[in-house]
Amino acid sequence: MLALTHIQALKKIVGEANCYDDKAHLVAYCYDATKERYEPDAVVFPRDENDVSAILSYCNTHKIPVIPRGAGSGFTGGALPVNGGIVLAMERYFKNILEIDEKNLIARVQPGVVNKAFQEAVEKRGLFYPPDPASQEYSTIGGNVSENAGGMRAAKYGITKDYVMALRAVLPSGEIIRAGKKTIKDVAGFNVAGILIASEGSLAVITEITLKLIAKPKFSRSAMGVFPSIESAMNAVYKSMASGITPVAMEFLDNLSIRAVEERFHKGLPVDAGAILITQVDGDLEEQLAFQLEKLMEKFKENGCVDFKIAKDDLEAQNLWFARRNVSQSITIYGKKKLNEDITVPRSALPELLNAIASLSQKYDFKIPCFGHTGDGNVHVNVMVPDPSDKASLQKGYECIEEIFKVAIALEGTLSGEHGIGLSKAPFMRLAFSEAEMDLFARIKRAFDPNNILNPGKMGLVMGD
Amino acid sequence: MLALTHIQALKKIVGEANCYDDKAHLVAYCYDATKERYEPDAVVFPRDENDVSAILSYCNTHKIPVIPRGAGSGFTGGALPVNGGIVLAMERYFKNILEIDEKNLIARVQPGVVNKAFQEAVEKRGLFYPPDPASQEYSTIGGNVSENAGGMRAAKYGITKDYVMALRAVLPSGEIIRAGKKTIKDVAGFNVAGILIASEGSLAVITEITLKLIAKPKFSRSAMGVFPSIESAMNAVYKSMASGITPVAMEFLDNLSIRAVEERFHKGLPVDAGAILITQVDGDLEEQLAFQLEKLMEKFKENGCVDFKIAKDDLEAQNLWFARRNVSQSITIYGKKKLNEDITVPRSALPELLNAIASLSQKYDFKIPCFGHTGDGNVHVNVMVPDPSDKASLQKGYECIEEIFKVAIALEGTLSGEHGIGLSKAPFMRLAFSEAEMDLFARIKRAFDPNNILNPGKMGLVMGD
């Protein structure tokens, strides 16, 4: 619990109406998408960058933890106040699109702007902001930057970091810094913007984000391929892309995932297929779309595709994408607790990864439906624990996850493609990083945040305090 | 001068044949493209990563400066041993392409691989590595990463940082770290690879680089537009690109630059033009090229282009590019000393930037030919000092440069688009960065290099020692 003097000091900075320590607020800001709960000592809504600066300066002096929070939709506990302190809620005042600069294809936004709202605003001007995390309806650009969010379009268009040109941020000392420029090229000084991206709110509080935009491609078209086995589908993925075709998206569902959606929604999906691939191409010319679809069909068929269907119109496209969009909620038929991980491997390792997961499914006797963004090697792996109140079973689930991480790392993959480390994956950091690498992370953290007040206890960092 | 015991210790690590302190070697490694000279105390050629580790560990213990060096082709003194110490020359043993992974469109190289040799190797396989600094014939990938090199293709394809997926590097402590992954998505841990890029050899010694490749576009075509004024050309640049066309390159020459090339080579260039734009488009379909060229012609003409010429074949394309490729050496007709800077602004600020430079040219009475990569807002500005032995005139040249920097920064531009800061631009860092930002740079430096042994005295860092 924070001393009353601290609460009063914070209220003095932001005003009575923007600082709360009543139970209702503490409960409302104690969770994220992990559904774990850690109550903060106070919830503070800064009104502007000067408020952020004053709050951080105060908390730094008094060593009060500060946990920046966007929409609280993260999957790894990044916004949870595990050590108490204040939740710095950016959602109330930092939700403006400050500029859409059509001359330079650039936008400036505040961190609390919702991804989807931003996409819609730029698309109205014929522009395009590609990063589209599954949480796009509610997650904020600030959260997207802090976790380096990905999405379905990453195969062609990259991820959040590929669109961040510059940031304004406040250091724990209260100092305001700018990092990066509104220019494509900028090599002056260390790449501070680059290290703030994906730093999970642990280095500085981002107050403004300058994003690159691109022109919106005029046309897009979707297609689906049905494969007899998951291996044939995974081969089709990497061989298509190695042939030089770069679809916007290349998503897959395995057999368990297909069956789950079909059981819930009865859409006539191919329930005996080993896997389906759903893909989309785009471009400014019809010829480009036809060229890409033809190449994809060729590569899919060379790799065993038994049915290749191109959507004729928007409605058919929506139908093709229905399964992918509804798979996450559907697989809950396999167990009450879903241990979901977003590991990523080089595309050519996808067949081996999925084979290994099939073996682990047998070894541990869990259903493990898999789906996701195979175009960039990113697989959402879901270990379904039928009854999580059975502690032994849940423990076995975590052991299975750990083995999956080990397989991914052995295949030169990563613990997390887009969800971040936060709390949930912190115990596994030492599978992926050496002592020297973990020590370097801690030193970087200290360079920004010597008192360890910003989002402490995350990412498996050992701060020696 | 290094004590004999240090030379002996270094020889023990790398062998007699890979460590030199004779005058010939010290002179051979005392310069870069700035033509400034600082002799090191020794030149050491590490044979492998373990040598690098042992050398750094030794030098860290004994606080001996270590200056990593690729081809020594940098424009800002990044590889100059201003405080003595050893030059760590990567050119002898670190020149292998380790892997071209066609399945995942990835390559692994050692830092001493020459950019152009690497490009040719991947193009033989139908793949493409776009970053093409003007130094590509001799500069190394390690140097390109350390300075975040750009080039002509940046407008469409981005710069070096957009292709670096992972690095291996050795910290001053001798510890070997990996940063990044062979995956498109990776959000585990801080983005250490991101901060090593453009760090000018001051944080760690890079020993291996994993690069993203793309499929080589099948077709490309070049065109040239002639403009009555520089302002009309600059308007054409940003308005073309805002219309959604992304040419591979969009290069310009101003009137002084055109005249200089014509005077030397007599190619029939339009010597009365205010500026010319030379551009290139590419794609996998002829229709795409035609579409892009048509749009470019339309936008050029809307902005006053009086002549638009599309190259019919490779020979014609080479002729169009001749002026751009030979401009740098040609402008020396305007003065013995060229103070050349590579400032970058948002594209829409190009007209204002070039107007301001014209005024400064009058104010200081220097010819200032400008050319460069306007597609990404990057202009090579050359203040030509007729007689650099006239100290007053040279001083006036530097004052003019400082004013140009101030204009660029006021237009939200940067001190350097691609050359780096090194020694040459270090005095100007405080024009661009606040006290808080400079302090943060120093703390980041310390997190990697607490004894300040790696390339000390660069980037304007004040290390307090």
mmCIF file of N, CA and C in Angstrom, chain A residues 49 106-109 145 161 163-171 175-197 199 203-212 448, chain B residues 161 191 194-195 412-414 429 432-434 436-438 440-441 444:
data_model
loop_
_atom_site.group_PDB
_atom_site.id
_atom_site.type_symbol
_atom_site.label_atom_id
_atom_site.label_comp_id
_atom_site.label_asym_id
_atom_site.label_seq_id
_atom_site.Cartn_x
_atom_site.Cartn_y
_atom_site.Cartn_z
ATOM 1 N N GLU A 49 2.168 14.840 -21.470
ATOM 2 C CA GLU A 49 3.552 14.421 -21.291
ATOM 3 C C GLU A 49 4.169 15.022 -20.034
ATOM 4 N N ILE A 106 3.325 9.600 -43.410
ATOM 5 C CA ILE A 106 3.722 9.467 -42.005
ATOM 6 C C ILE A 106 2.537 9.869 -41.128
ATOM 7 N N ALA A 107 2.410 9.238 -39.970
ATOM 8 C CA ALA A 107 1.414 9.693 -38.998
ATOM 9 C C ALA A 107 2.067 9.826 -37.633
ATOM 10 N N ARG A 108 1.518 10.738 -36.839
ATOM 11 C CA ARG A 108 1.942 10.845 -35.442
ATOM 12 C C ARG A 108 0.735 10.564 -34.571
ATOM 13 N N VAL A 109 0.894 9.670 -33.599
ATOM 14 C CA VAL A 109 -0.232 9.318 -32.736
ATOM 15 C C VAL A 109 0.204 9.285 -31.286
ATOM 16 N N VAL A 145 3.560 -1.092 -29.848
ATOM 17 C CA VAL A 145 4.989 -0.754 -29.926
ATOM 18 C C VAL A 145 5.748 -1.412 -28.776
ATOM 19 N N LYS A 161 7.662 -2.878 -35.519
ATOM 20 C CA LYS A 161 8.951 -2.183 -35.540
ATOM 21 C C LYS A 161 9.299 -1.648 -36.925
ATOM 22 N N TYR A 163 7.459 -0.100 -38.818
ATOM 23 C CA TYR A 163 6.685 1.123 -39.085
ATOM 24 C C TYR A 163 6.959 2.255 -38.105
ATOM 25 N N VAL A 164 7.731 1.975 -37.057
ATOM 26 C CA VAL A 164 8.018 3.029 -36.081
ATOM 27 C C VAL A 164 9.208 3.851 -36.573
ATOM 28 N N MET A 165 8.976 5.125 -36.838
ATOM 29 C CA MET A 165 10.059 5.995 -37.293
ATOM 30 C C MET A 165 10.657 6.789 -36.140
ATOM 31 N N ALA A 166 9.832 7.187 -35.207
ATOM 32 C CA ALA A 166 10.330 8.004 -34.098
ATOM 33 C C ALA A 166 9.400 7.869 -32.906
ATOM 34 N N LEU A 167 9.940 8.134 -31.749
ATOM 35 C CA LEU A 167 9.171 8.104 -30.501
ATOM 36 C C LEU A 167 9.506 9.339 -29.680
ATOM 37 N N ARG A 168 8.544 9.796 -28.920
ATOM 38 C CA ARG A 168 8.840 10.649 -27.766
ATOM 39 C C ARG A 168 8.596 9.776 -26.548
ATOM 40 N N ALA A 169 9.410 9.931 -25.541
ATOM 41 C CA ALA A 169 9.259 9.090 -24.358
ATOM 42 C C ALA A 169 9.781 9.837 -23.144
ATOM 43 N N VAL A 170 9.361 9.379 -21.974
ATOM 44 C CA VAL A 170 9.824 9.967 -20.727
ATOM 45 C C VAL A 170 10.633 8.912 -19.970
ATOM 46 N N LEU A 171 11.839 9.272 -19.592
ATOM 47 C CA LEU A 171 12.690 8.379 -18.813
ATOM 48 C C LEU A 171 12.229 8.374 -17.353
ATOM 49 N N GLU A 175 12.990 12.945 -17.420
ATOM 50 C CA GLU A 175 13.500 13.617 -18.620
ATOM 51 C C GLU A 175 12.734 13.154 -19.862
ATOM 52 N N ILE A 176 12.405 14.126 -20.704
ATOM 53 C CA ILE A 176 11.687 13.813 -21.950
ATOM 54 C C ILE A 176 12.716 13.662 -23.071
ATOM 55 N N ILE A 177 12.622 12.566 -23.808
ATOM 56 C CA ILE A 177 13.551 12.376 -24.935
ATOM 57 C C ILE A 177 12.778 12.144 -26.226
ATOM 58 N N ARG A 178 13.442 12.476 -27.341
ATOM 59 C CA ARG A 178 12.949 12.082 -28.653
ATOM 60 C C ARG A 178 13.937 11.056 -29.193
ATOM 61 N N ALA A 179 13.426 10.104 -29.942
ATOM 62 C CA ALA A 179 14.302 9.076 -30.517
ATOM 63 C C ALA A 179 13.809 8.802 -31.926
ATOM 64 N N GLY A 180 14.726 8.889 -32.895
ATOM 65 C CA GLY A 180 14.339 8.684 -34.279
ATOM 66 C C GLY A 180 13.845 9.969 -34.909
ATOM 67 N N LYS A 181 13.502 9.886 -36.179
ATOM 68 C CA LYS A 181 13.164 11.066 -36.981
ATOM 69 C C LYS A 181 12.031 10.723 -37.943
ATOM 70 N N LYS A 182 11.476 11.786 -38.528
ATOM 71 C CA LYS A 182 10.485 11.605 -39.598
ATOM 72 C C LYS A 182 11.176 11.324 -40.930
ATOM 73 N N THR A 183 12.352 10.751 -40.905
ATOM 74 C CA THR A 183 13.073 10.488 -42.152
ATOM 75 C C THR A 183 13.346 8.988 -42.264
ATOM 76 N N ILE A 184 13.396 8.514 -43.501
ATOM 77 C CA ILE A 184 13.654 7.086 -43.722
ATOM 78 C C ILE A 184 15.054 6.725 -43.256
ATOM 79 N N LYS A 185 15.986 7.629 -43.519
ATOM 80 C CA LYS A 185 17.374 7.410 -43.126
ATOM 81 C C LYS A 185 17.704 8.318 -41.943
ATOM 82 N N ASP A 186 18.341 7.769 -40.931
ATOM 83 C CA ASP A 186 18.792 8.572 -39.795
ATOM 84 C C ASP A 186 19.791 7.745 -39.028
ATOM 85 N N VAL A 187 21.055 8.139 -39.057
ATOM 86 C CA VAL A 187 22.068 7.344 -38.365
ATOM 87 C C VAL A 187 22.817 8.159 -37.316
ATOM 88 N N ALA A 188 22.176 9.195 -36.801
ATOM 89 C CA ALA A 188 22.825 10.012 -35.783
ATOM 90 C C ALA A 188 22.468 9.499 -34.396
ATOM 91 N N GLY A 189 23.477 9.114 -33.635
ATOM 92 C CA GLY A 189 23.243 8.644 -32.264
ATOM 93 C C GLY A 189 22.807 7.192 -32.226
ATOM 94 N N PHE A 190 22.764 6.613 -31.016
ATOM 95 C CA PHE A 190 22.325 5.226 -30.884
ATOM 96 C C PHE A 190 20.836 5.108 -31.209
ATOM 97 N N ASN A 191 20.442 3.935 -31.680
ATOM 98 C CA ASN A 191 19.064 3.668 -32.087
ATOM 99 C C ASN A 191 18.171 3.424 -30.864
ATOM 100 N N VAL A 192 17.899 4.493 -30.148
ATOM 101 C CA VAL A 192 17.125 4.382 -28.907
ATOM 102 C C VAL A 192 15.683 3.959 -29.200
ATOM 103 N N ALA A 193 15.115 4.467 -30.294
ATOM 104 C CA ALA A 193 13.754 4.046 -30.649
ATOM 105 C C ALA A 193 13.720 2.528 -30.837
ATOM 106 N N GLY A 194 14.761 2.001 -31.475
ATOM 107 C CA GLY A 194 14.815 0.552 -31.741
ATOM 108 C C GLY A 194 14.790 -0.273 -30.468
ATOM 109 N N ILE A 195 15.413 0.225 -29.416
ATOM 110 C CA ILE A 195 15.451 -0.587 -28.189
ATOM 111 C C ILE A 195 14.213 -0.343 -27.318
ATOM 112 N N LEU A 196 13.544 0.792 -27.516
ATOM 113 C CA LEU A 196 12.287 0.995 -26.759
ATOM 114 C C LEU A 196 11.182 0.080 -27.299
ATOM 115 N N ILE A 197 11.230 -0.202 -28.615
ATOM 116 C CA ILE A 197 10.239 -1.113 -29.187
ATOM 117 C C ILE A 197 10.449 -2.493 -28.566
ATOM 118 N N SER A 199 10.249 -3.280 -25.552
ATOM 119 C CA SER A 199 10.855 -3.277 -24.222
ATOM 120 C C SER A 199 9.806 -3.401 -23.116
ATOM 121 N N LEU A 203 11.634 0.463 -19.955
ATOM 122 C CA LEU A 203 12.764 1.389 -20.114
ATOM 123 C C LEU A 203 12.337 2.854 -20.070
ATOM 124 N N ALA A 204 11.168 3.153 -20.604
ATOM 125 C CA ALA A 204 10.690 4.534 -20.665
ATOM 126 C C ALA A 204 9.189 4.475 -20.938
ATOM 127 N N VAL A 205 8.502 5.590 -20.703
ATOM 128 C CA VAL A 205 7.074 5.652 -21.016
ATOM 129 C C VAL A 205 6.912 6.402 -22.338
ATOM 130 N N ILE A 206 6.384 5.711 -23.319
ATOM 131 C CA ILE A 206 6.221 6.290 -24.650
ATOM 132 C C ILE A 206 5.035 7.246 -24.638
ATOM 133 N N THR A 207 5.254 8.472 -25.127
ATOM 134 C CA THR A 207 4.182 9.468 -25.116
ATOM 135 C C THR A 207 3.729 9.881 -26.512
ATOM 136 N N GLU A 208 4.526 9.564 -27.537
ATOM 137 C CA GLU A 208 4.129 9.894 -28.903
ATOM 138 C C GLU A 208 4.869 8.985 -29.867
ATOM 139 N N ILE A 209 4.177 8.591 -30.926
ATOM 140 C CA ILE A 209 4.728 7.606 -31.857
ATOM 141 C C ILE A 209 4.573 8.133 -33.276
ATOM 142 N N THR A 210 5.676 8.174 -34.024
ATOM 143 C CA THR A 210 5.627 8.557 -35.435
ATOM 144 C C THR A 210 5.727 7.291 -36.273
ATOM 145 N N LEU A 211 4.725 7.079 -37.114
ATOM 146 C CA LEU A 211 4.624 5.818 -37.851
ATOM 147 C C LEU A 211 4.721 6.030 -39.357
ATOM 148 N N LYS A 212 5.378 5.114 -40.003
ATOM 149 C CA LYS A 212 5.422 5.089 -41.457
ATOM 150 C C LYS A 212 4.103 4.535 -41.987
ATOM 151 N N PHE A 448 18.730 2.866 -18.482
ATOM 152 C CA PHE A 448 17.507 3.663 -18.599
ATOM 153 C C PHE A 448 16.864 3.905 -17.235
ATOM 154 N N LYS B 161 19.595 -1.604 -41.847
ATOM 155 C CA LYS B 161 18.891 -2.113 -40.654
ATOM 156 C C LYS B 161 17.654 -2.932 -40.997
ATOM 157 N N ASN B 191 15.982 -5.498 -27.846
ATOM 158 C CA ASN B 191 16.444 -5.527 -29.243
ATOM 159 C C ASN B 191 17.914 -5.086 -29.333
ATOM 160 N N GLY B 194 19.261 -4.333 -32.750
ATOM 161 C CA GLY B 194 18.837 -3.015 -33.210
ATOM 162 C C GLY B 194 19.741 -1.897 -32.745
ATOM 163 N N ILE B 195 20.287 -2.030 -31.550
ATOM 164 C CA ILE B 195 21.135 -0.942 -31.049
ATOM 165 C C ILE B 195 22.589 -1.103 -31.491
ATOM 166 N N GLU B 412 12.949 19.146 -39.248
ATOM 167 C CA GLU B 412 12.754 17.794 -38.711
ATOM 168 C C GLU B 412 13.624 16.763 -39.403
ATOM 169 N N GLY B 413 14.788 17.202 -39.867
ATOM 170 C CA GLY B 413 15.719 16.278 -40.507
ATOM 171 C C GLY B 413 16.803 15.815 -39.547
ATOM 172 N N THR B 414 17.809 15.147 -40.093
ATOM 173 C CA THR B 414 18.868 14.563 -39.279
ATOM 174 C C THR B 414 20.245 15.000 -39.772
ATOM 175 N N MET B 429 26.628 17.167 -32.704
ATOM 176 C CA MET B 429 25.620 16.323 -32.042
ATOM 177 C C MET B 429 24.700 17.144 -31.136
ATOM 178 N N ALA B 432 21.555 18.536 -32.415
ATOM 179 C CA ALA B 432 20.467 17.597 -32.703
ATOM 180 C C ALA B 432 19.905 16.921 -31.460
ATOM 181 N N PHE B 433 20.731 16.835 -30.410
ATOM 182 C CA PHE B 433 20.294 16.075 -29.236
ATOM 183 C C PHE B 433 20.381 16.909 -27.970
ATOM 184 N N SER B 434 19.439 16.668 -27.069
ATOM 185 C CA SER B 434 19.405 17.389 -25.798
ATOM 186 C C SER B 434 20.419 16.789 -24.831
ATOM 187 N N ALA B 436 19.694 15.462 -22.020
ATOM 188 C CA ALA B 436 19.148 14.189 -21.535
ATOM 189 C C ALA B 436 19.433 13.077 -22.532
ATOM 190 N N GLU B 437 19.311 13.387 -23.816
ATOM 191 C CA GLU B 437 19.545 12.367 -24.845
ATOM 192 C C GLU B 437 21.026 11.987 -24.925
ATOM 193 N N MET B 438 21.896 12.994 -24.834
ATOM 194 C CA MET B 438 23.340 12.713 -24.856
ATOM 195 C C MET B 438 23.749 11.899 -23.621
ATOM 196 N N LEU B 440 21.844 9.837 -22.011
ATOM 197 C CA LEU B 440 21.350 8.471 -22.196
ATOM 198 C C LEU B 440 22.299 7.691 -23.113
ATOM 199 N N PHE B 441 22.760 8.324 -24.183
ATOM 200 C CA PHE B 441 23.730 7.648 -25.063
ATOM 201 C C PHE B 441 24.950 7.184 -24.259
ATOM 202 N N ILE B 444 24.099 4.181 -22.192
ATOM 203 C CA ILE B 444 24.011 2.976 -23.030
ATOM 204 C C ILE B 444 25.416 2.474 -23.363
#
